[in-house]
Short mmCIF file of C-alpha atoms in Angstrom, two decimals:
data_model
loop_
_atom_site.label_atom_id
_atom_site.label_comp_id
_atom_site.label_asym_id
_atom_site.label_seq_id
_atom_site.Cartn_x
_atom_site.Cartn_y
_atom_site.Cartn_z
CA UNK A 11 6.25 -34.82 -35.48
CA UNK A 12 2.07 -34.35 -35.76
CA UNK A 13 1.44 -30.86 -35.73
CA UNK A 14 -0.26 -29.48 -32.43
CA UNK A 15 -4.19 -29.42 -32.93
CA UNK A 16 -6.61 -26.47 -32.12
CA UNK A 17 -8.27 -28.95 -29.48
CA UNK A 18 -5.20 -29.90 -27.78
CA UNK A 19 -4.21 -26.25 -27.23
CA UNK A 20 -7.25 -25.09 -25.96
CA UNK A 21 -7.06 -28.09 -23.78
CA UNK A 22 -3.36 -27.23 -22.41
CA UNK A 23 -4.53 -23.41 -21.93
CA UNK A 24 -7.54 -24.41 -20.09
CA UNK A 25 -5.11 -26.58 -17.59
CA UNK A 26 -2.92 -23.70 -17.42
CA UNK A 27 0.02 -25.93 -18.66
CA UNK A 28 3.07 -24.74 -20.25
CA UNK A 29 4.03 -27.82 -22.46
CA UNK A 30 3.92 -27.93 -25.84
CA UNK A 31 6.60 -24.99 -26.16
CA UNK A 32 3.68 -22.87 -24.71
CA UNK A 33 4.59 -19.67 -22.30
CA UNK A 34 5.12 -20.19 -18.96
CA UNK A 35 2.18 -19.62 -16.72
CA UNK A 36 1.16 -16.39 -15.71
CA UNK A 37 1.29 -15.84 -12.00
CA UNK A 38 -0.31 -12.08 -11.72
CA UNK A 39 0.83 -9.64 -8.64
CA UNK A 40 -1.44 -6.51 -8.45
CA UNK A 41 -1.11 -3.72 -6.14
CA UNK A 42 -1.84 -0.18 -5.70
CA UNK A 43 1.58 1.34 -5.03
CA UNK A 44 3.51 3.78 -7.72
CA UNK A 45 7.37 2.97 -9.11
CA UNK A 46 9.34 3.63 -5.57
CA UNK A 47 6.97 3.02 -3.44
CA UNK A 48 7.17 -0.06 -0.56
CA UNK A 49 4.59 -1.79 -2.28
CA UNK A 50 7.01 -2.12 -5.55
CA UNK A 51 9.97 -2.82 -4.23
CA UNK A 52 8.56 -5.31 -2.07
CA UNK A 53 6.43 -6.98 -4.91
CA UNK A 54 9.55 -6.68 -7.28
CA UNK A 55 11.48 -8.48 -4.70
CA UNK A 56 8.91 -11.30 -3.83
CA UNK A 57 9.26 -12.06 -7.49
CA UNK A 58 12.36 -11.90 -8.33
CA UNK A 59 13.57 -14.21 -5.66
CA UNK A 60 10.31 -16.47 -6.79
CA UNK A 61 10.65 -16.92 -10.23
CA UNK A 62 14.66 -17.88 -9.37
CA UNK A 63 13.12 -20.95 -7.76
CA UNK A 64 9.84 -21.82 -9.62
CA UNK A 65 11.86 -22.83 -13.25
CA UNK A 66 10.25 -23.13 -16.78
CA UNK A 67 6.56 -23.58 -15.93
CA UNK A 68 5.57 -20.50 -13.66
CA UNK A 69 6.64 -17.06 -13.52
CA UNK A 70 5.01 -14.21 -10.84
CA UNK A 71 4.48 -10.99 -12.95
CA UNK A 72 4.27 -7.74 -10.94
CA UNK A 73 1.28 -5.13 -11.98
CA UNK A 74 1.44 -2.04 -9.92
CA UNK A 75 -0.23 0.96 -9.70
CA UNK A 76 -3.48 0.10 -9.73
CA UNK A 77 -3.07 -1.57 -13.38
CA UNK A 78 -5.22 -4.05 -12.17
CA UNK A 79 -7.24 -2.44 -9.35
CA UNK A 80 -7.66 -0.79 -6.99
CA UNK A 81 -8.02 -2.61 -3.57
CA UNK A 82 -11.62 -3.34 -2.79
CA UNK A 83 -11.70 -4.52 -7.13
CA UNK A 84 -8.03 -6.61 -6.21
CA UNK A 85 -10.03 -8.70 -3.52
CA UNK A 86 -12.46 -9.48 -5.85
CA UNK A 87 -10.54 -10.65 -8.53
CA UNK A 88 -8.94 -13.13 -6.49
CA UNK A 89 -11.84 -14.82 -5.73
CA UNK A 90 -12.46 -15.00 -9.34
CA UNK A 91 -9.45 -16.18 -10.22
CA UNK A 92 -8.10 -13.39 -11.70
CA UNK A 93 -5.56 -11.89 -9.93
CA UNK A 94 -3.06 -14.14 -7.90
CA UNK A 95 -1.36 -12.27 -5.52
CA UNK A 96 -3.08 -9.01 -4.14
CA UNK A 97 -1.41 -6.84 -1.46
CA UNK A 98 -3.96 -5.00 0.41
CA UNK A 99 -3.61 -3.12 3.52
CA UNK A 100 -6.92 -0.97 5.52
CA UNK A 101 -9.28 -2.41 3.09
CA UNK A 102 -8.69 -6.11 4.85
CA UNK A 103 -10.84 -4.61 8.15
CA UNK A 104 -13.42 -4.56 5.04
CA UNK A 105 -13.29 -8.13 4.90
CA UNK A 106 -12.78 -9.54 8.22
CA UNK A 107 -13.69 -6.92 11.29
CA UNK A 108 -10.68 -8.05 13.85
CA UNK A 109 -8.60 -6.34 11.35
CA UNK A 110 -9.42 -3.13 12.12
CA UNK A 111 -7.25 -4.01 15.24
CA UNK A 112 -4.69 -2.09 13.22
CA UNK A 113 -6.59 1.07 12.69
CA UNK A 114 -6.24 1.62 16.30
CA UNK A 115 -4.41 5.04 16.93
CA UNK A 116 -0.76 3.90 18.46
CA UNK A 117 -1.00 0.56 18.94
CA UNK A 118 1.82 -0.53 17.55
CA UNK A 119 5.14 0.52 19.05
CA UNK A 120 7.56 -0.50 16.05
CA UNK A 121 8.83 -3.09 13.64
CA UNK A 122 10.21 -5.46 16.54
CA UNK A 123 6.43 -5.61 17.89
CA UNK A 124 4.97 -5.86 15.02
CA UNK A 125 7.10 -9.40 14.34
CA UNK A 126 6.15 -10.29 17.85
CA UNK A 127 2.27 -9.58 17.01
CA UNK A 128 1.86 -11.42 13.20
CA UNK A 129 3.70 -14.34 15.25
CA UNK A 130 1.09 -14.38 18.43
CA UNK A 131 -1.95 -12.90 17.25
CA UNK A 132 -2.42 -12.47 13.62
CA UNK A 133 -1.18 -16.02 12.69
CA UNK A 134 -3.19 -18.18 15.39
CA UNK A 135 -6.17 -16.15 15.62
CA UNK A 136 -6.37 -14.11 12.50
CA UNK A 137 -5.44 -15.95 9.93
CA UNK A 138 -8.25 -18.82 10.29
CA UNK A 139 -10.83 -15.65 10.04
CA UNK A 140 -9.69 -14.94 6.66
CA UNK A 141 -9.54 -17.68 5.38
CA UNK A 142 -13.72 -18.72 6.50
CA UNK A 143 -13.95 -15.45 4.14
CA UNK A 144 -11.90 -17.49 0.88
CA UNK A 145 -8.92 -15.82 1.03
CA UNK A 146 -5.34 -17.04 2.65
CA UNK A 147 -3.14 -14.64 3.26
CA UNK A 148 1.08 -15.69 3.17
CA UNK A 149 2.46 -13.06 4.67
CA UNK A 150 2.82 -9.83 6.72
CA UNK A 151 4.48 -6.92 4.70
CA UNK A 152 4.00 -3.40 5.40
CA UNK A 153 2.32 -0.51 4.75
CA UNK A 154 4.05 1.74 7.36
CA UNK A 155 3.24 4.82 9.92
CA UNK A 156 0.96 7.04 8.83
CA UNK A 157 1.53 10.84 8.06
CA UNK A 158 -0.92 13.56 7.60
CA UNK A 159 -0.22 16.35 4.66
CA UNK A 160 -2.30 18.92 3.88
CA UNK A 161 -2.43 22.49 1.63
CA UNK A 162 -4.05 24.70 4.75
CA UNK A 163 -2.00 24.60 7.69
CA UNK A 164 0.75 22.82 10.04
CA UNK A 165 -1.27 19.90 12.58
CA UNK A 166 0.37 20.13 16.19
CA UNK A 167 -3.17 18.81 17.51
CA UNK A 168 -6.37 16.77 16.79
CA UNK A 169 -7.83 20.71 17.01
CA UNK A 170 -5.89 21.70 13.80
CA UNK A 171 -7.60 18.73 12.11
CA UNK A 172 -11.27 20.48 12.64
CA UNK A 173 -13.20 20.22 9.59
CA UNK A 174 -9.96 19.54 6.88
CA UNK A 175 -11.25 17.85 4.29
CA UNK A 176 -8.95 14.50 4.21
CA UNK A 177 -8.94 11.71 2.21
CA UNK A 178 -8.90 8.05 3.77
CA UNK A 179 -8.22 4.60 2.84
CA UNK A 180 -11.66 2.59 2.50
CA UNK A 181 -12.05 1.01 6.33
CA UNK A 182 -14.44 2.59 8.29
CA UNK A 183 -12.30 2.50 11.43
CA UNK A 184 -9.78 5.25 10.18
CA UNK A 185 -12.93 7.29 8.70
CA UNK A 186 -14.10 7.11 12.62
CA UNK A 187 -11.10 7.72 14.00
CA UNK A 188 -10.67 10.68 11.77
CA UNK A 189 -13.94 12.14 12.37
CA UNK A 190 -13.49 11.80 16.67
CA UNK A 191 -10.48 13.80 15.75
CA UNK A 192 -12.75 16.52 14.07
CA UNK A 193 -11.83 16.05 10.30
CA UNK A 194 -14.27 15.92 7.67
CA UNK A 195 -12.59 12.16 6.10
CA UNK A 196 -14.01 10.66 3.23
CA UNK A 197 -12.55 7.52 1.78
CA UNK A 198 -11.51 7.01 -1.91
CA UNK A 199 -8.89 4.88 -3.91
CA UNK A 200 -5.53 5.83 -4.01
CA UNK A 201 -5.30 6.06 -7.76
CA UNK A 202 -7.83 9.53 -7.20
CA UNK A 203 -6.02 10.98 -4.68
CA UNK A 204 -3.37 13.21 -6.29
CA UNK A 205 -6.25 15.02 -8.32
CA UNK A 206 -8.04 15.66 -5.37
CA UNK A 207 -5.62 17.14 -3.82
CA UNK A 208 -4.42 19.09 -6.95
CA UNK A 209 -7.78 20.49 -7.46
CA UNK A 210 -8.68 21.30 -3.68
CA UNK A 211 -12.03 18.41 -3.61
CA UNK A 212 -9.55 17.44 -0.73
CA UNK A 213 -7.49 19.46 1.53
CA UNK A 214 -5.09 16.46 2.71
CA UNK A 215 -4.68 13.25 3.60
CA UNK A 216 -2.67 10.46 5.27
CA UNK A 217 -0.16 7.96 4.43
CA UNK A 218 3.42 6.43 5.38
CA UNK A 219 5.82 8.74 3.85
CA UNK A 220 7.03 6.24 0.99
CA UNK A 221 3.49 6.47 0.10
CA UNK A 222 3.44 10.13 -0.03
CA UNK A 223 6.33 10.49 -1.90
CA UNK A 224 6.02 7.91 -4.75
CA UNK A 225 2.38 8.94 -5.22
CA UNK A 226 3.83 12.98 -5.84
CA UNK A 227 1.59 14.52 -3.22
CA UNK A 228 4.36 16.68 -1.98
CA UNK A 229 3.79 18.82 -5.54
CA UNK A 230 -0.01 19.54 -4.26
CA UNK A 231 0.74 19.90 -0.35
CA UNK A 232 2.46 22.18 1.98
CA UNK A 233 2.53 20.91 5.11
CA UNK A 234 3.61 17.26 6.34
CA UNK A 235 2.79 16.50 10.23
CA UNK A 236 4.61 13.61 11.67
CA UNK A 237 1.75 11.76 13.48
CA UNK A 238 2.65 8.59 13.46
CA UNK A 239 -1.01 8.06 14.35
CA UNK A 240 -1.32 4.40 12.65
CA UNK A 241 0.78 1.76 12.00
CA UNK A 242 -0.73 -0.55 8.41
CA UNK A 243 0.64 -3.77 7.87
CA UNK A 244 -0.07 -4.64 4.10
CA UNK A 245 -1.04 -8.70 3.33
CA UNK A 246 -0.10 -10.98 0.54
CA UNK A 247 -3.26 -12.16 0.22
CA UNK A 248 -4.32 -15.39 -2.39
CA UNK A 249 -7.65 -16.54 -3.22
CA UNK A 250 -7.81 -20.03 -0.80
CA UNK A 251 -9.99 -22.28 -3.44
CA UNK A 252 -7.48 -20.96 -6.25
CA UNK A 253 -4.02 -21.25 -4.56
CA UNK A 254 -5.26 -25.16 -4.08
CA UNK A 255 -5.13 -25.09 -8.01
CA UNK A 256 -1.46 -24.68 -7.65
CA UNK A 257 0.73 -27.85 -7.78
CA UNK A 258 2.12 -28.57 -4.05
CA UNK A 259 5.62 -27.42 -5.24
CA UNK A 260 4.98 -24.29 -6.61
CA UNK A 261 2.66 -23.04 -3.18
CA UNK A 262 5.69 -24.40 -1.29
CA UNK A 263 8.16 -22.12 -3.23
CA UNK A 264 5.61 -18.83 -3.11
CA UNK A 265 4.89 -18.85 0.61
CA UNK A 266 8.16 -19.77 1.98
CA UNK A 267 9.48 -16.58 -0.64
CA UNK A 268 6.51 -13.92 0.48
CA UNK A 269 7.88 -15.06 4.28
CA UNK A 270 11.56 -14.74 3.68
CA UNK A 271 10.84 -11.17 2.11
CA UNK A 272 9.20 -9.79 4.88
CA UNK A 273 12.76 -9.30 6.56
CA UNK A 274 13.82 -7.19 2.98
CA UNK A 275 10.56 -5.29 3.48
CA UNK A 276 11.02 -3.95 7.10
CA UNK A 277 14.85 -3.04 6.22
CA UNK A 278 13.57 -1.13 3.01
CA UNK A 279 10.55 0.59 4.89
CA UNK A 280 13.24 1.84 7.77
CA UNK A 281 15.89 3.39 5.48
CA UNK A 282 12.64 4.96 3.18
CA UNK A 283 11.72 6.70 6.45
CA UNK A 284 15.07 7.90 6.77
CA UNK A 285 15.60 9.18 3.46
CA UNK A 286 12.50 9.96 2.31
CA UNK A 287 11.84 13.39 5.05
CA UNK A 288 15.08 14.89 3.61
CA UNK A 289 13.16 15.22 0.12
CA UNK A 290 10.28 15.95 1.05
CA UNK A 291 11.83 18.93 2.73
CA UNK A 292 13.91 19.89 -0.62
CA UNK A 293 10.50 19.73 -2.22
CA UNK A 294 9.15 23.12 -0.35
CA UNK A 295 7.15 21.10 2.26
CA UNK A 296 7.04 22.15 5.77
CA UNK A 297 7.32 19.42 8.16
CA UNK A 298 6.67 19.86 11.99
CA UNK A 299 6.28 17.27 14.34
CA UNK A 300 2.64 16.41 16.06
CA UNK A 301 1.88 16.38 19.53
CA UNK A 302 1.57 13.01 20.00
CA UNK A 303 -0.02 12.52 23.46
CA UNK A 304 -2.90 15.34 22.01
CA UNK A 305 -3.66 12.68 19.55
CA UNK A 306 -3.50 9.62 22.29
CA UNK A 307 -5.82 11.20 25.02
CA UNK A 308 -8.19 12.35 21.97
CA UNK A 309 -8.28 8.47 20.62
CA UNK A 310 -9.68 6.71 23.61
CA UNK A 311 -13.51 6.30 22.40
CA UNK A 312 -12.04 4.55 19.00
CA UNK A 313 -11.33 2.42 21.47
CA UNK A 314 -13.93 1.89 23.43
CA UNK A 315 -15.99 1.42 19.96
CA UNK A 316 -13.97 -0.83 18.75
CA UNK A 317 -14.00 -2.90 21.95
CA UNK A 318 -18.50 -2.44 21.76
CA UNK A 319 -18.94 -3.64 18.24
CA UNK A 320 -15.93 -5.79 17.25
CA UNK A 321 -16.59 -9.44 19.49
CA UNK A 322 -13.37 -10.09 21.69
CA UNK A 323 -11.88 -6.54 20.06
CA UNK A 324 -10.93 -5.52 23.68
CA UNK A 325 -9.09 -8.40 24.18
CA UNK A 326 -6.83 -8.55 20.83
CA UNK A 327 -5.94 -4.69 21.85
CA UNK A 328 -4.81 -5.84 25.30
CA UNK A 329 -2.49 -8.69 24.06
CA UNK A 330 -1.18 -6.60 21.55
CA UNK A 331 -0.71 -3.89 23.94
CA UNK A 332 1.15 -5.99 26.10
CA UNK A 333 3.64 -7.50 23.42
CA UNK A 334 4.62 -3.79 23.09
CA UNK A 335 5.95 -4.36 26.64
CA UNK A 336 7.79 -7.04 25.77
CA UNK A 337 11.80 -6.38 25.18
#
């Protein structure tokens, strides 16, 4: 047998291929969620049920915890190629603006509406907006309903929020909504956050509880106030020009598997909720439980903003309003 020539592998790693008993191609997964958090066990899942089904010549490798970025960095890489699979969440309203249809304060009801709403209104309508940007997204995960935490004091109203000092994801419509409430938000990745909080720059800030707890906030916060004020979905999202790179088998394999995971990511997020207040509790937190309708009489102008700057914003709230109504 000829040995293998320098030109020939260069050629074969340029092509991506894994012949010539080369490694198997490198599929990269990054998001921004810790060891337990949704994002990892969802990502860990998507690829282990993946690479079952893609045999010898690709394999999906998970990178987590911001390894490779944060999520505004993620979105670029996979335009360049560099990333695969990102998972963002609030930053997407960054890319397309009908997405901040789910910053909106208590629009979504639960998990049963939110199938009802990726399969009526994100698919057909939001979907094709994405993708005019480059990217393709294969499926709804989640994110989950938000929380507040903070070191100062218990929030039973949008009052109790006056000018706290609380972090927020990067999407201008939770910095807004925030801000109507009378915080003092200010966005930043979540890889800075536990610092922040440790060293007092911020005073809280607001995440799904499996969030919370995998990122260790509960160590710099006292108080957790169940919300519930948004509901994130989180997006496996692919770079459109390079998932075409892909052979026809292999994108057939990844998006039926991100879509059959979905069901494994909504079980997981509802037993996390379940769990997940018991420790925090153990942990020394104090946990009380919001007035709700304070926070949904103080959220109508996010509304009526959204409606003013976002074209047919008004009408996407109304249809997903009224799959909430739905049994």
């Amino acid at each position: 047998m000829k040995p293998i020539t320098t030109a020939l592998l260069t050629t074969a790693l340029a092509l991506g291929l894994p012949s010539l008993g080369m490694a198997q191609t490198e599929l990269q997964f990054g998001h921004v969620g810790n060891p337990g958090s949704l994002f990892d066990a969802s990502a860990k899942e998507f690829a282990e049920r993946a690479n079952e089904k893609l045999g010898d010549d690709y394999r999906v490798e998970v990178y987590g915890s911001s390894q490779l970025g944060g999520d505004s960095s993620l979105m670029q890489k996979l335009k360049l190629g560099q990333v695969t699979f990102a998972l963002p969440s609030t930053v997407m309203s960054s890319v397309v603006d009908e997405f901040g249809l789910f910053e909106m304060p208590y629009l979504i009801k639960d998990r049963e509406h939110m199938k009802r709403v990726i399969e009526e209104v994100i698919e057909p309508d939001l979907y094709p907006l994405v993708e005019a940007e480059g990217y393709k997204i294969l499926a709804v995960w989640e994110n989950g309903f938000r929380q507040i935490t903070n070191s100062r004091r218990p929030i039973e109203t949008p009052e109790d929020l006056q000018g706290l000092k609380l972090r927020t994801p990067e999407g201008r419509w939770r910095v807004r909504m925030f801000e109507e409430y009378g915080a003092n938000p200010s966005p930043m990745a979540l890889s800075e956050v536990f610092t922040a909080l440790q060293t007092g720059t911020m005073d809280g800030q607001e995440n799904p509880l499996v969030q919370i707890h995998s990122q260790k906030f509960q160590e710099v916060q006292d108080y957790l106030s169940m919300t519930n004020h948004v509901y994130t979905p989180a997006y496996v999202v692919v770079s459109k020009s390079h998932w075409e790179d892909l052979p026809e088998e292999v994108r057939e394999v990844l998006e039926e598997t991100a879509q059959e995971v979905q069901d494994f990511v909504y079980e997981t997020a509802a037993r996390q909720d379940e769990e997940l207040l018991g420790e925090m509790e153990a942990a020394g937190m104090e946990i009380n439980e919001a007035d709700q309708q304070a926070f949904i009489d103080a959220s109508g102008p996010i509304y009526e903003r959204f409606d003013e700057e976002v074209e047919g914003g008004g009408d996407l709230v109304d249809r997903v309003l009224a799959l909430g109504e739905e049994e």
